[in-house]
Amino acid sequence: MRHYNIAVDGPSGAGKSTLARRLARALGCLYVDTGALYRTIALWMLREHAETEEEITGKLSGLTVTMDYLEGEQHVFANGEDVTPYIRTAEVSMAASRVSAIPAVREFLFRLQQSLAEEHSVVMDGRDIGTVVLPDAEVKIYLTASAETRAQRRFLELEEKQPGAQTYEDVLRDVIRRDEQDMNREISPLRQAEDAVLVDTSEADLDESEQMLLDVCKEKLGL
Ligand code: DC
């Protein structure tokens, strides 16, 4: 089978993981959610009470991050423990944004991401996949939506899990703060690769967005 890689980058809440997962299924590729890898490190550092760059960098040598697929879903492991259920909290989201600005953390995950893409055809989603991790990816997509749309989507998701835990305004504030952190950091900031196709999902539902992504892939891959 032909080998190719698809990079999907963009800010949080643009629908990257849902859409990248659907795209991978439609094309028969492996889906790799790189945010989950950063979240795994963030959770570990919270548990270890490592806060400064020096402390976090030091603790990396005692950590092994791996991933596996259980019933078709990606699970992440910290030193063999399946931490997948614990990485989606607001606290871990904020911490992931912070740890991902540390060069040693990016270096730590770089090789894991590249080797996955060498071994499999992947749809890999993240922030720097098209710019840094897989600069030669056959398809690069920059997926975005307005901050308000993204906050509204995340708010509805959170309401389903924990009604009343957060207001829409809280979520919007977090979305804007994370965008700032992710776009303005010195190392691997979130930005659109020159050769990435911009897809804005502000006005589209999931099915329409999936179709937009499939169209881009089919054209680029000649399918
Ligand atoms: O996509 P996500 O919300 O699960 O990502 C969590 C954090 O990890 C996010 O704030 C940015 C960071 N991240 C990154 O810096 N590079 C990636 N390739 C993926 C995620």
PDB file of C-alpha atoms and ligand atoms in Angstrom:
ATOM      1  CA  MET A   1       0.000   0.000   0.000  1.00  0.00           C
ATOM      2  CA  ARG A   2       1.186   3.496  -0.776  1.00  0.00           C
ATOM      3  CA  HIS A   3       2.730   5.355   2.176  1.00  0.00           C
ATOM      4  CA  TYR A   4       1.761   8.949   2.836  1.00  0.00           C
ATOM      5  CA  ASN A   5       1.358  11.299   5.776  1.00  0.00           C
ATOM      6  CA  ILE A   6      -1.247  13.924   6.492  1.00  0.00           C
ATOM      7  CA  ALA A   7      -0.492  16.736   8.933  1.00  0.00           C
ATOM      8  CA  VAL A   8      -3.404  18.537  10.580  1.00  0.00           C
ATOM      9  CA  ASP A   9      -2.480  21.590  12.650  1.00  0.00           C
ATOM     10  CA  GLY A  10      -4.524  24.314  14.236  1.00  0.00           C
ATOM     11  CA  PRO A  11      -5.629  25.917  17.493  1.00  0.00           C
ATOM     12  CA  SER A  12      -7.465  24.078  20.257  1.00  0.00           C
ATOM     13  CA  GLY A  13     -11.157  23.452  19.693  1.00  0.00           C
ATOM     14  CA  ALA A  14     -11.060  23.676  15.898  1.00  0.00           C
ATOM     15  CA  GLY A  15     -12.255  20.060  15.731  1.00  0.00           C
ATOM     16  CA  LYS A  16      -8.838  18.656  14.866  1.00  0.00           C
ATOM     17  CA  SER A  17      -9.030  15.424  16.817  1.00  0.00           C
ATOM     18  CA  THR A  18     -12.583  14.488  15.804  1.00  0.00           C
ATOM     19  CA  LEU A  19     -11.940  15.329  12.169  1.00  0.00           C
ATOM     20  CA  ALA A  20      -8.446  13.847  11.991  1.00  0.00           C
ATOM     21  CA  ARG A  21      -9.811  10.621  13.488  1.00  0.00           C
ATOM     22  CA  ARG A  22     -12.615  10.501  10.912  1.00  0.00           C
ATOM     23  CA  LEU A  23     -10.214  11.274   8.103  1.00  0.00           C
ATOM     24  CA  ALA A  24      -7.862   8.494   9.204  1.00  0.00           C
ATOM     25  CA  ARG A  25     -10.748   6.042   9.272  1.00  0.00           C
ATOM     26  CA  ALA A  26     -11.963   7.090   5.826  1.00  0.00           C
ATOM     27  CA  LEU A  27      -8.476   6.757   4.310  1.00  0.00           C
ATOM     28  CA  GLY A  28      -7.343   3.682   6.283  1.00  0.00           C
ATOM     29  CA  CYS A  29      -4.462   5.492   8.024  1.00  0.00           C
ATOM     30  CA  LEU A  30      -3.316   5.483  11.630  1.00  0.00           C
ATOM     31  CA  TYR A  31      -4.606   8.433  13.652  1.00  0.00           C
ATOM     32  CA  VAL A  32      -2.029  10.049  15.942  1.00  0.00           C
ATOM     33  CA  ASP A  33      -3.197  12.676  18.432  1.00  0.00           C
ATOM     34  CA  THR A  34       0.036  14.394  19.469  1.00  0.00           C
ATOM     35  CA  GLY A  35      -1.735  16.694  21.957  1.00  0.00           C
ATOM     36  CA  ALA A  36      -2.409  13.559  24.028  1.00  0.00           C
ATOM     37  CA  LEU A  37       1.363  12.983  24.232  1.00  0.00           C
ATOM     38  CA  TYR A  38       1.956  16.524  25.549  1.00  0.00           C
ATOM     39  CA  ARG A  39      -0.945  16.038  27.952  1.00  0.00           C
ATOM     40  CA  THR A  40       0.644  12.838  29.251  1.00  0.00           C
ATOM     41  CA  ILE A  41       3.844  14.694  30.089  1.00  0.00           C
ATOM     42  CA  ALA A  42       1.826  17.518  31.673  1.00  0.00           C
ATOM     43  CA  LEU A  43      -0.101  15.102  33.892  1.00  0.00           C
ATOM     44  CA  TRP A  44       3.115  13.422  34.962  1.00  0.00           C
ATOM     45  CA  MET A  45       4.734  16.747  35.868  1.00  0.00           C
ATOM     46  CA  LEU A  46       1.647  17.821  37.857  1.00  0.00           C
ATOM     47  CA  ARG A  47       1.809  14.566  39.803  1.00  0.00           C
ATOM     48  CA  GLU A  48       5.540  15.014  40.371  1.00  0.00           C
ATOM     49  CA  HIS A  49       5.061  18.675  41.375  1.00  0.00           C
ATOM     50  CA  ALA A  50       7.627  19.684  38.760  1.00  0.00           C
ATOM     51  CA  GLU A  51       6.938  23.305  37.845  1.00  0.00           C
ATOM     52  CA  THR A  52      10.021  25.085  36.551  1.00  0.00           C
ATOM     53  CA  GLU A  53      11.627  24.338  33.202  1.00  0.00           C
ATOM     54  CA  GLU A  54      14.628  22.909  35.041  1.00  0.00           C
ATOM     55  CA  GLU A  55      12.509  20.599  37.202  1.00  0.00           C
ATOM     56  CA  ILE A  56      10.449  19.427  34.231  1.00  0.00           C
ATOM     57  CA  THR A  57      13.496  18.821  32.048  1.00  0.00           C
ATOM     58  CA  GLY A  58      15.125  16.871  34.891  1.00  0.00           C
ATOM     59  CA  LYS A  59      12.068  14.657  35.407  1.00  0.00           C
ATOM     60  CA  LEU A  60      11.881  13.638  31.740  1.00  0.00           C
ATOM     61  CA  SER A  61      14.633  11.068  32.132  1.00  0.00           C
ATOM     62  CA  GLY A  62      12.417   9.134  34.550  1.00  0.00           C
ATOM     63  CA  LEU A  63       9.460   9.048  32.160  1.00  0.00           C
ATOM     64  CA  THR A  64       8.625   6.793  29.251  1.00  0.00           C
ATOM     65  CA  VAL A  65       5.639   7.825  27.112  1.00  0.00           C
ATOM     66  CA  THR A  66       4.109   5.226  24.832  1.00  0.00           C
ATOM     67  CA  MET A  67       0.872   4.835  22.923  1.00  0.00           C
ATOM     68  CA  ASP A  68      -1.218   1.941  21.796  1.00  0.00           C
ATOM     69  CA  TYR A  69      -4.607   1.324  20.219  1.00  0.00           C
ATOM     70  CA  LEU A  70      -7.299  -0.353  22.296  1.00  0.00           C
ATOM     71  CA  GLU A  71     -10.469  -1.156  20.345  1.00  0.00           C
ATOM     72  CA  GLY A  72      -9.352   1.312  17.702  1.00  0.00           C
ATOM     73  CA  GLU A  73      -8.885   4.201  20.146  1.00  0.00           C
ATOM     74  CA  GLN A  74      -5.511   5.754  20.911  1.00  0.00           C
ATOM     75  CA  HIS A  75      -4.437   5.323  24.539  1.00  0.00           C
ATOM     76  CA  VAL A  76      -1.418   6.982  26.122  1.00  0.00           C
ATOM     77  CA  PHE A  77       0.788   5.492  28.808  1.00  0.00           C
ATOM     78  CA  ALA A  78       3.142   7.098  31.332  1.00  0.00           C
ATOM     79  CA  ASN A  79       5.676   4.517  32.502  1.00  0.00           C
ATOM     80  CA  GLY A  80       3.242   1.790  31.504  1.00  0.00           C
ATOM     81  CA  GLU A  81       0.157   3.261  33.251  1.00  0.00           C
ATOM     82  CA  ASP A  82      -2.792   4.019  30.971  1.00  0.00           C
ATOM     83  CA  VAL A  83      -3.407   7.703  31.803  1.00  0.00           C
ATOM     84  CA  THR A  84      -5.909   8.309  28.989  1.00  0.00           C
ATOM     85  CA  PRO A  85      -8.846   8.932  31.382  1.00  0.00           C
ATOM     86  CA  TYR A  86      -6.974  11.703  33.238  1.00  0.00           C
ATOM     87  CA  ILE A  87      -5.565  13.922  30.499  1.00  0.00           C
ATOM     88  CA  ARG A  88      -8.663  15.865  29.397  1.00  0.00           C
ATOM     89  CA  THR A  89      -9.183  18.095  32.434  1.00  0.00           C
ATOM     90  CA  ALA A  90      -8.904  21.911  32.284  1.00  0.00           C
ATOM     91  CA  GLU A  91      -5.915  21.704  34.646  1.00  0.00           C
ATOM     92  CA  VAL A  92      -4.027  19.298  32.369  1.00  0.00           C
ATOM     93  CA  SER A  93      -4.945  21.383  29.277  1.00  0.00           C
ATOM     94  CA  MET A  94      -3.335  24.472  30.784  1.00  0.00           C
ATOM     95  CA  ALA A  95      -0.313  22.507  31.989  1.00  0.00           C
ATOM     96  CA  ALA A  96       0.101  20.879  28.551  1.00  0.00           C
ATOM     97  CA  SER A  97       0.221  24.281  26.934  1.00  0.00           C
ATOM     98  CA  ARG A  98       2.970  25.286  29.396  1.00  0.00           C
ATOM     99  CA  VAL A  99       5.109  22.134  29.159  1.00  0.00           C
ATOM    100  CA  SER A 100       4.882  22.141  25.376  1.00  0.00           C
ATOM    101  CA  ALA A 101       6.874  25.407  25.298  1.00  0.00           C
ATOM    102  CA  ILE A 102       9.895  23.661  26.857  1.00  0.00           C
ATOM    103  CA  PRO A 103      12.520  22.620  24.268  1.00  0.00           C
ATOM    104  CA  ALA A 104      13.467  19.378  26.061  1.00  0.00           C
ATOM    105  CA  VAL A 105       9.809  18.297  26.055  1.00  0.00           C
ATOM    106  CA  ARG A 106       9.459  18.874  22.299  1.00  0.00           C
ATOM    107  CA  GLU A 107      12.721  17.056  21.645  1.00  0.00           C
ATOM    108  CA  PHE A 108      11.498  14.169  23.820  1.00  0.00           C
ATOM    109  CA  LEU A 109       8.378  13.673  21.659  1.00  0.00           C
ATOM    110  CA  PHE A 110       9.890  14.541  18.282  1.00  0.00           C
ATOM    111  CA  ARG A 111      11.406  11.134  17.621  1.00  0.00           C
ATOM    112  CA  LEU A 112       8.336   9.212  18.767  1.00  0.00           C
ATOM    113  CA  GLN A 113       6.170  11.193  16.341  1.00  0.00           C
ATOM    114  CA  GLN A 114       8.585  10.824  13.444  1.00  0.00           C
ATOM    115  CA  SER A 115       9.036   7.085  13.876  1.00  0.00           C
ATOM    116  CA  LEU A 116       5.261   6.549  13.919  1.00  0.00           C
ATOM    117  CA  ALA A 117       5.010   8.420  10.622  1.00  0.00           C
ATOM    118  CA  GLU A 118       7.842   6.416   9.103  1.00  0.00           C
ATOM    119  CA  GLU A 119       6.285   3.089  10.037  1.00  0.00           C
ATOM    120  CA  HIS A 120       2.682   3.909   9.125  1.00  0.00           C
ATOM    121  CA  SER A 121       0.656   6.191   6.901  1.00  0.00           C
ATOM    122  CA  VAL A 122      -0.655   8.612   9.490  1.00  0.00           C
ATOM    123  CA  VAL A 123      -3.084  11.425   9.979  1.00  0.00           C
ATOM    124  CA  MET A 124      -1.249  13.292  12.729  1.00  0.00           C
ATOM    125  CA  ASP A 125      -2.792  16.245  14.489  1.00  0.00           C
ATOM    126  CA  GLY A 126      -1.026  18.874  16.564  1.00  0.00           C
ATOM    127  CA  ARG A 127       0.456  22.359  16.337  1.00  0.00           C
ATOM    128  CA  ASP A 128       3.792  21.933  14.546  1.00  0.00           C
ATOM    129  CA  ILE A 129       3.267  18.762  12.526  1.00  0.00           C
ATOM    130  CA  GLY A 130       3.334  20.394   9.080  1.00  0.00           C
ATOM    131  CA  THR A 131       6.035  22.912  10.049  1.00  0.00           C
ATOM    132  CA  VAL A 132       8.492  20.887  12.169  1.00  0.00           C
ATOM    133  CA  VAL A 133       7.661  17.220  12.761  1.00  0.00           C
ATOM    134  CA  LEU A 134       6.645  16.166   9.236  1.00  0.00           C
ATOM    135  CA  PRO A 135       7.817  18.975   6.932  1.00  0.00           C
ATOM    136  CA  ASP A 136       7.568  16.558   3.984  1.00  0.00           C
ATOM    137  CA  ALA A 137       4.008  15.406   4.682  1.00  0.00           C
ATOM    138  CA  GLU A 138       2.120  14.806   1.427  1.00  0.00           C
ATOM    139  CA  VAL A 139      -0.895  16.747   2.725  1.00  0.00           C
ATOM    140  CA  LYS A 140      -0.876  19.629   5.196  1.00  0.00           C
ATOM    141  CA  ILE A 141      -4.064  21.096   6.547  1.00  0.00           C
ATOM    142  CA  TYR A 142      -4.422  24.094   8.841  1.00  0.00           C
ATOM    143  CA  LEU A 143      -7.756  23.712  10.539  1.00  0.00           C
ATOM    144  CA  THR A 144      -9.263  26.666  12.297  1.00  0.00           C
ATOM    145  CA  ALA A 145     -12.485  28.354  13.426  1.00  0.00           C
ATOM    146  CA  SER A 146     -13.220  31.607  15.243  1.00  0.00           C
ATOM    147  CA  ALA A 147     -12.339  31.704  18.977  1.00  0.00           C
ATOM    148  CA  GLU A 148     -16.049  32.121  19.799  1.00  0.00           C
ATOM    149  CA  THR A 149     -17.055  29.065  17.762  1.00  0.00           C
ATOM    150  CA  ARG A 150     -14.296  26.986  19.317  1.00  0.00           C
ATOM    151  CA  ALA A 151     -15.209  28.102  22.843  1.00  0.00           C
ATOM    152  CA  GLN A 152     -18.879  27.349  22.206  1.00  0.00           C
ATOM    153  CA  ARG A 153     -18.052  23.818  21.019  1.00  0.00           C
ATOM    154  CA  ARG A 154     -15.796  23.109  23.983  1.00  0.00           C
ATOM    155  CA  PHE A 155     -18.386  24.581  26.366  1.00  0.00           C
ATOM    156  CA  LEU A 156     -21.078  22.211  25.046  1.00  0.00           C
ATOM    157  CA  GLU A 157     -18.685  19.269  25.411  1.00  0.00           C
ATOM    158  CA  LEU A 158     -17.898  20.203  29.019  1.00  0.00           C
ATOM    159  CA  GLU A 159     -21.588  20.784  29.817  1.00  0.00           C
ATOM    160  CA  GLU A 160     -22.323  17.225  28.790  1.00  0.00           C
ATOM    161  CA  LYS A 161     -19.668  15.836  31.106  1.00  0.00           C
ATOM    162  CA  GLN A 162     -20.015  18.202  34.066  1.00  0.00           C
ATOM    163  CA  PRO A 163     -23.031  20.518  33.818  1.00  0.00           C
ATOM    164  CA  GLY A 164     -22.466  23.934  35.396  1.00  0.00           C
ATOM    165  CA  ALA A 165     -18.747  23.382  36.043  1.00  0.00           C
ATOM    166  CA  GLN A 166     -17.669  26.233  33.776  1.00  0.00           C
ATOM    167  CA  THR A 167     -19.359  29.185  32.094  1.00  0.00           C
ATOM    168  CA  TYR A 168     -19.017  29.964  28.389  1.00  0.00           C
ATOM    169  CA  GLU A 169     -16.996  33.044  29.374  1.00  0.00           C
ATOM    170  CA  ASP A 170     -14.536  30.881  31.365  1.00  0.00           C
ATOM    171  CA  VAL A 171     -14.064  28.607  28.380  1.00  0.00           C
ATOM    172  CA  LEU A 172     -13.627  31.513  25.944  1.00  0.00           C
ATOM    173  CA  ARG A 173     -11.027  33.069  28.227  1.00  0.00           C
ATOM    174  CA  ASP A 174      -9.115  29.748  28.379  1.00  0.00           C
ATOM    175  CA  VAL A 175      -9.295  29.327  24.589  1.00  0.00           C
ATOM    176  CA  ILE A 176      -7.858  32.809  24.028  1.00  0.00           C
ATOM    177  CA  ARG A 177      -5.152  32.314  26.657  1.00  0.00           C
ATOM    178  CA  ARG A 178      -4.095  28.979  25.204  1.00  0.00           C
ATOM    179  CA  ASP A 179      -4.047  30.424  21.668  1.00  0.00           C
ATOM    180  CA  GLU A 180      -1.729  33.153  22.896  1.00  0.00           C
ATOM    181  CA  GLN A 181       0.579  30.674  24.617  1.00  0.00           C
ATOM    182  CA  ASP A 182       0.633  28.296  21.669  1.00  0.00           C
ATOM    183  CA  MET A 183       1.127  30.979  19.003  1.00  0.00           C
ATOM    184  CA  ASN A 184       3.626  33.192  20.788  1.00  0.00           C
ATOM    185  CA  ARG A 185       6.068  30.710  22.243  1.00  0.00           C
ATOM    186  CA  GLU A 186       9.586  30.796  20.873  1.00  0.00           C
ATOM    187  CA  ILE A 187       9.865  27.138  20.021  1.00  0.00           C
ATOM    188  CA  SER A 188       7.591  25.547  17.409  1.00  0.00           C
ATOM    189  CA  PRO A 189       4.821  28.137  17.690  1.00  0.00           C
ATOM    190  CA  LEU A 190       1.477  27.302  16.167  1.00  0.00           C
ATOM    191  CA  ARG A 191       1.444  28.715  12.666  1.00  0.00           C
ATOM    192  CA  GLN A 192       0.210  27.727   9.253  1.00  0.00           C
ATOM    193  CA  ALA A 193       2.884  26.042   7.100  1.00  0.00           C
ATOM    194  CA  GLU A 194       3.393  27.833   3.789  1.00  0.00           C
ATOM    195  CA  ASP A 195       2.196  24.803   1.878  1.00  0.00           C
ATOM    196  CA  ALA A 196      -0.759  24.018   4.163  1.00  0.00           C
ATOM    197  CA  VAL A 197      -4.340  24.324   2.973  1.00  0.00           C
ATOM    198  CA  LEU A 198      -6.450  26.520   5.257  1.00  0.00           C
ATOM    199  CA  VAL A 199      -9.784  24.993   6.249  1.00  0.00           C
ATOM    200  CA  ASP A 200     -12.116  27.159   8.366  1.00  0.00           C
ATOM    201  CA  THR A 201     -14.900  25.197  10.056  1.00  0.00           C
ATOM    202  CA  SER A 202     -16.678  28.150  11.711  1.00  0.00           C
ATOM    203  CA  GLU A 203     -19.711  27.772   9.462  1.00  0.00           C
ATOM    204  CA  ALA A 204     -19.574  24.023   8.874  1.00  0.00           C
ATOM    205  CA  ASP A 205     -20.869  21.055  10.875  1.00  0.00           C
ATOM    206  CA  LEU A 206     -18.775  17.920  11.370  1.00  0.00           C
ATOM    207  CA  ASP A 207     -19.966  16.108   8.236  1.00  0.00           C
ATOM    208  CA  GLU A 208     -19.361  19.157   6.055  1.00  0.00           C
ATOM    209  CA  SER A 209     -15.937  19.712   7.629  1.00  0.00           C
ATOM    210  CA  GLU A 210     -14.986  16.074   7.072  1.00  0.00           C
ATOM    211  CA  GLN A 211     -15.964  16.380   3.440  1.00  0.00           C
ATOM    212  CA  MET A 212     -13.826  19.522   3.058  1.00  0.00           C
ATOM    213  CA  LEU A 213     -10.811  17.666   4.472  1.00  0.00           C
ATOM    214  CA  LEU A 214     -11.426  14.591   2.342  1.00  0.00           C
ATOM    215  CA  ASP A 215     -11.634  16.771  -0.763  1.00  0.00           C
ATOM    216  CA  VAL A 216      -8.265  18.377   0.054  1.00  0.00           C
ATOM    217  CA  CYS A 217      -6.647  14.953   0.627  1.00  0.00           C
ATOM    218  CA  LYS A 218      -8.087  13.409  -2.506  1.00  0.00           C
ATOM    219  CA  GLU A 219      -6.880  16.271  -4.616  1.00  0.00           C
ATOM    220  CA  LYS A 220      -3.385  16.343  -3.088  1.00  0.00           C
ATOM    221  CA  LEU A 221      -2.991  12.560  -3.170  1.00  0.00           C
ATOM    222  CA  GLY A 222      -4.598  12.103  -6.566  1.00  0.00           C
ATOM    223  CA  LEU A 223      -7.143   9.630  -5.169  1.00  0.00           C
TER     224      LEU A 223
HETATM  225  O1   DC B   1      -4.475  19.443  20.954  1.00  0.00           O
HETATM  226  P1   DC B   1      -4.497  19.477  22.469  1.00  0.00           P
HETATM  227  O2   DC B   1      -5.426  20.513  23.048  1.00  0.00           O
HETATM  228  O3   DC B   1      -4.745  18.127  23.076  1.00  0.00           O
HETATM  229  O4   DC B   1      -3.005  19.917  22.883  1.00  0.00           O
HETATM  230  C1   DC B   1      -2.625  20.119  24.224  1.00  0.00           C
HETATM  231  C2   DC B   1      -1.484  21.141  24.292  1.00  0.00           C
HETATM  232  O5   DC B   1      -0.298  20.570  23.729  1.00  0.00           O
HETATM  233  C3   DC B   1      -1.738  22.439  23.527  1.00  0.00           C
HETATM  234  O6   DC B   1      -1.863  23.539  24.402  1.00  0.00           O
HETATM  235  C4   DC B   1      -0.534  22.656  22.661  1.00  0.00           C
HETATM  236  C5   DC B   1       0.354  21.491  22.884  1.00  0.00           C
HETATM  237  N1   DC B   1       0.717  20.805  21.635  1.00  0.00           N
HETATM  238  C6   DC B   1       1.862  21.223  21.006  1.00  0.00           C
HETATM  239  O7   DC B   1       2.507  22.157  21.447  1.00  0.00           O
HETATM  240  N2   DC B   1       2.269  20.579  19.875  1.00  0.00           N
HETATM  241  C7   DC B   1       1.564  19.566  19.372  1.00  0.00           C
HETATM  242  N3   DC B   1       2.002  18.951  18.270  1.00  0.00           N
HETATM  243  C8   DC B   1       0.366  19.144  20.001  1.00  0.00           C
HETATM  244  C9   DC B   1      -0.032  19.794  21.143  1.00  0.00           C
END
